[in-house]
Amino acid sequence: MKRRLAGGVSMLCAAGAALGAAAAGSWVANAPGVPVPVSERTVRSAELLPPPGAAVEGRRVASVHWQYALPPSVRARAWLCLAERCVALPGARGTSTAFAGAAADSGFHFRFAAAPGAPQGVRASRMQVIVNYQ
């Protein structure tokens, strides 16, 4: 619900002007597949970084969408990380605000570990993040 201020300016417009009207945006990055170890060890994906020329300097993460793929019926533990700060992922795709406020030019990476009883030779693939920032 918008409330009107004197002069007909909506509160939404006034709030945007007060914040310097910082433009929101997003960047997308993909990582190549990685083998998932069958022991308690973890494997780390390549770093997922903003593309060259992305206008992220001084911007802050609002949310991160992720996705990855594993072969059907294979279970593995997965985390999305920013430096050494990791969040356990509940599934192969989703959205998190756990990194909200972090610098939008930061690099992310995935970590994987096979669940007990998982077959050997499993690869995690199609890893992608979409970082929304303000």
mmCIF file of C-alpha atoms in Angstrom, residues 9-127:
data_model
loop_
_atom_site.group_PDB
_atom_site.id
_atom_site.type_symbol
_atom_site.label_atom_id
_atom_site.label_comp_id
_atom_site.label_asym_id
_atom_site.label_seq_id
_atom_site.Cartn_x
_atom_site.Cartn_y
_atom_site.Cartn_z
ATOM 1 C CA VAL A 9 5.021 12.086 -3.962
ATOM 2 C CA SER A 10 4.668 8.464 -2.897
ATOM 3 C CA MET A 11 6.664 7.166 0.074
ATOM 4 C CA LEU A 12 8.279 4.648 -2.250
ATOM 5 C CA CYS A 13 9.704 7.421 -4.434
ATOM 6 C CA ALA A 14 10.792 9.398 -1.396
ATOM 7 C CA ALA A 15 12.586 6.366 0.040
ATOM 8 C CA GLY A 16 14.407 5.758 -3.245
ATOM 9 C CA ALA A 17 15.552 9.364 -3.394
ATOM 10 C CA ALA A 18 16.701 9.222 0.214
ATOM 11 C CA LEU A 19 18.864 6.183 -0.534
ATOM 12 C CA GLY A 20 20.489 7.882 -3.485
ATOM 13 C CA ALA A 21 18.358 5.767 -5.824
ATOM 14 C CA ALA A 22 20.956 2.998 -5.871
ATOM 15 C CA ALA A 23 20.178 0.761 -8.798
ATOM 16 C CA ALA A 24 19.649 -2.907 -8.106
ATOM 17 C CA GLY A 25 21.140 -5.493 -10.409
ATOM 18 C CA SER A 26 22.364 -9.047 -10.703
ATOM 19 C CA TRP A 27 25.238 -11.069 -12.068
ATOM 20 C CA VAL A 28 25.434 -14.694 -13.145
ATOM 21 C CA ALA A 29 28.379 -17.091 -13.023
ATOM 22 C CA ASN A 30 28.846 -20.768 -13.859
ATOM 23 C CA ALA A 31 31.482 -23.276 -12.739
ATOM 24 C CA PRO A 32 32.672 -26.479 -14.411
ATOM 25 C CA GLY A 33 31.816 -29.832 -12.861
ATOM 26 C CA VAL A 34 33.803 -31.412 -10.043
ATOM 27 C CA PRO A 35 34.159 -35.005 -8.827
ATOM 28 C CA VAL A 36 32.441 -35.591 -5.487
ATOM 29 C CA PRO A 37 34.741 -37.485 -3.080
ATOM 30 C CA VAL A 38 33.362 -40.644 -1.475
ATOM 31 C CA SER A 39 34.826 -40.076 1.974
ATOM 32 C CA GLU A 40 34.370 -37.364 4.574
ATOM 33 C CA ARG A 41 36.497 -35.060 2.441
ATOM 34 C CA THR A 42 34.977 -32.157 0.566
ATOM 35 C CA VAL A 43 35.743 -30.788 -2.858
ATOM 36 C CA ARG A 44 35.584 -27.134 -3.796
ATOM 37 C CA SER A 45 34.345 -25.803 -7.135
ATOM 38 C CA ALA A 46 36.037 -23.089 -9.122
ATOM 39 C CA GLU A 47 35.324 -19.594 -7.853
ATOM 40 C CA LEU A 48 32.227 -17.931 -9.278
ATOM 41 C CA LEU A 49 32.945 -14.236 -9.848
ATOM 42 C CA PRO A 50 31.073 -11.288 -11.335
ATOM 43 C CA PRO A 51 31.713 -10.939 -15.075
ATOM 44 C CA PRO A 52 34.171 -8.274 -16.221
ATOM 45 C CA GLY A 53 32.505 -4.898 -16.456
ATOM 46 C CA ALA A 54 29.741 -5.700 -13.965
ATOM 47 C CA ALA A 55 28.823 -2.543 -12.031
ATOM 48 C CA VAL A 56 29.173 -4.101 -8.577
ATOM 49 C CA GLU A 57 31.716 -1.843 -6.872
ATOM 50 C CA GLY A 58 30.264 -0.544 -3.615
ATOM 51 C CA ARG A 59 27.124 -2.689 -4.012
ATOM 52 C CA ARG A 60 25.865 -5.237 -1.489
ATOM 53 C CA VAL A 61 24.406 -8.717 -1.960
ATOM 54 C CA ALA A 62 20.646 -8.930 -1.424
ATOM 55 C CA SER A 63 20.118 -12.618 -2.268
ATOM 56 C CA VAL A 64 21.786 -15.487 -4.079
ATOM 57 C CA HIS A 65 20.027 -18.075 -6.246
ATOM 58 C CA TRP A 66 21.943 -21.299 -6.797
ATOM 59 C CA GLN A 67 21.649 -24.491 -8.747
ATOM 60 C CA TYR A 68 23.742 -27.575 -9.380
ATOM 61 C CA ALA A 69 23.126 -31.052 -10.740
ATOM 62 C CA LEU A 70 23.966 -34.546 -9.533
ATOM 63 C CA PRO A 71 23.087 -37.834 -11.215
ATOM 64 C CA PRO A 72 19.575 -39.047 -10.360
ATOM 65 C CA SER A 73 19.217 -40.758 -6.969
ATOM 66 C CA VAL A 74 22.734 -39.733 -5.837
ATOM 67 C CA ARG A 75 22.837 -38.033 -2.481
ATOM 68 C CA ALA A 76 25.546 -35.588 -1.509
ATOM 69 C CA ARG A 77 25.993 -32.799 0.963
ATOM 70 C CA ALA A 78 26.392 -29.382 -0.630
ATOM 71 C CA TRP A 79 27.320 -25.923 0.596
ATOM 72 C CA LEU A 80 27.484 -22.483 -0.987
ATOM 73 C CA CYS A 81 30.393 -20.453 0.329
ATOM 74 C CA LEU A 82 31.662 -16.902 0.320
ATOM 75 C CA ALA A 83 35.321 -17.131 1.355
ATOM 76 C CA GLU A 84 35.175 -19.584 4.281
ATOM 77 C CA ARG A 85 31.595 -18.717 5.286
ATOM 78 C CA CYS A 86 29.438 -21.596 4.062
ATOM 79 C CA VAL A 87 25.716 -22.284 4.113
ATOM 80 C CA ALA A 88 24.397 -25.852 3.828
ATOM 81 C CA LEU A 89 22.129 -26.186 0.793
ATOM 82 C CA PRO A 90 18.856 -28.055 1.286
ATOM 83 C CA GLY A 91 18.579 -29.047 -2.376
ATOM 84 C CA ALA A 92 19.937 -28.686 -5.886
ATOM 85 C CA ARG A 93 18.345 -25.272 -6.393
ATOM 86 C CA GLY A 94 17.110 -22.485 -4.207
ATOM 87 C CA THR A 95 17.572 -18.958 -2.909
ATOM 88 C CA SER A 96 19.332 -17.656 0.167
ATOM 89 C CA THR A 97 19.651 -14.312 1.909
ATOM 90 C CA ALA A 98 22.394 -15.661 4.200
ATOM 91 C CA PHE A 99 25.005 -13.569 2.368
ATOM 92 C CA ALA A 100 22.957 -10.350 2.405
ATOM 93 C CA GLY A 101 25.153 -7.345 3.037
ATOM 94 C CA ALA A 102 28.348 -8.915 1.683
ATOM 95 C CA ALA A 103 30.234 -7.082 -1.047
ATOM 96 C CA ALA A 104 28.606 -7.838 -4.407
ATOM 97 C CA ASP A 105 32.020 -8.219 -6.058
ATOM 98 C CA SER A 106 32.871 -11.200 -3.822
ATOM 99 C CA GLY A 107 33.490 -14.645 -5.264
ATOM 100 C CA PHE A 108 31.367 -17.644 -4.316
ATOM 101 C CA HIS A 109 32.121 -21.351 -4.562
ATOM 102 C CA PHE A 110 30.341 -24.638 -3.959
ATOM 103 C CA ARG A 111 31.582 -27.448 -1.724
ATOM 104 C CA PHE A 112 30.419 -31.036 -2.001
ATOM 105 C CA ALA A 113 30.841 -34.256 -0.035
ATOM 106 C CA ALA A 114 29.250 -37.598 -0.850
ATOM 107 C CA ALA A 115 26.643 -38.953 1.523
ATOM 108 C CA PRO A 116 27.469 -42.319 3.132
ATOM 109 C CA GLY A 117 26.988 -45.164 0.659
ATOM 110 C CA ALA A 118 27.169 -42.956 -2.445
ATOM 111 C CA PRO A 119 28.714 -44.603 -5.516
ATOM 112 C CA GLN A 120 32.189 -43.663 -6.727
ATOM 113 C CA GLY A 121 32.702 -41.529 -9.803
ATOM 114 C CA VAL A 122 29.900 -39.064 -9.070
ATOM 115 C CA ARG A 123 30.273 -35.552 -10.513
ATOM 116 C CA ALA A 124 28.497 -32.369 -9.540
ATOM 117 C CA SER A 125 27.799 -30.288 -12.639
ATOM 118 C CA ARG A 126 25.863 -27.278 -13.969
ATOM 119 C CA MET A 127 26.821 -25.142 -10.979
#
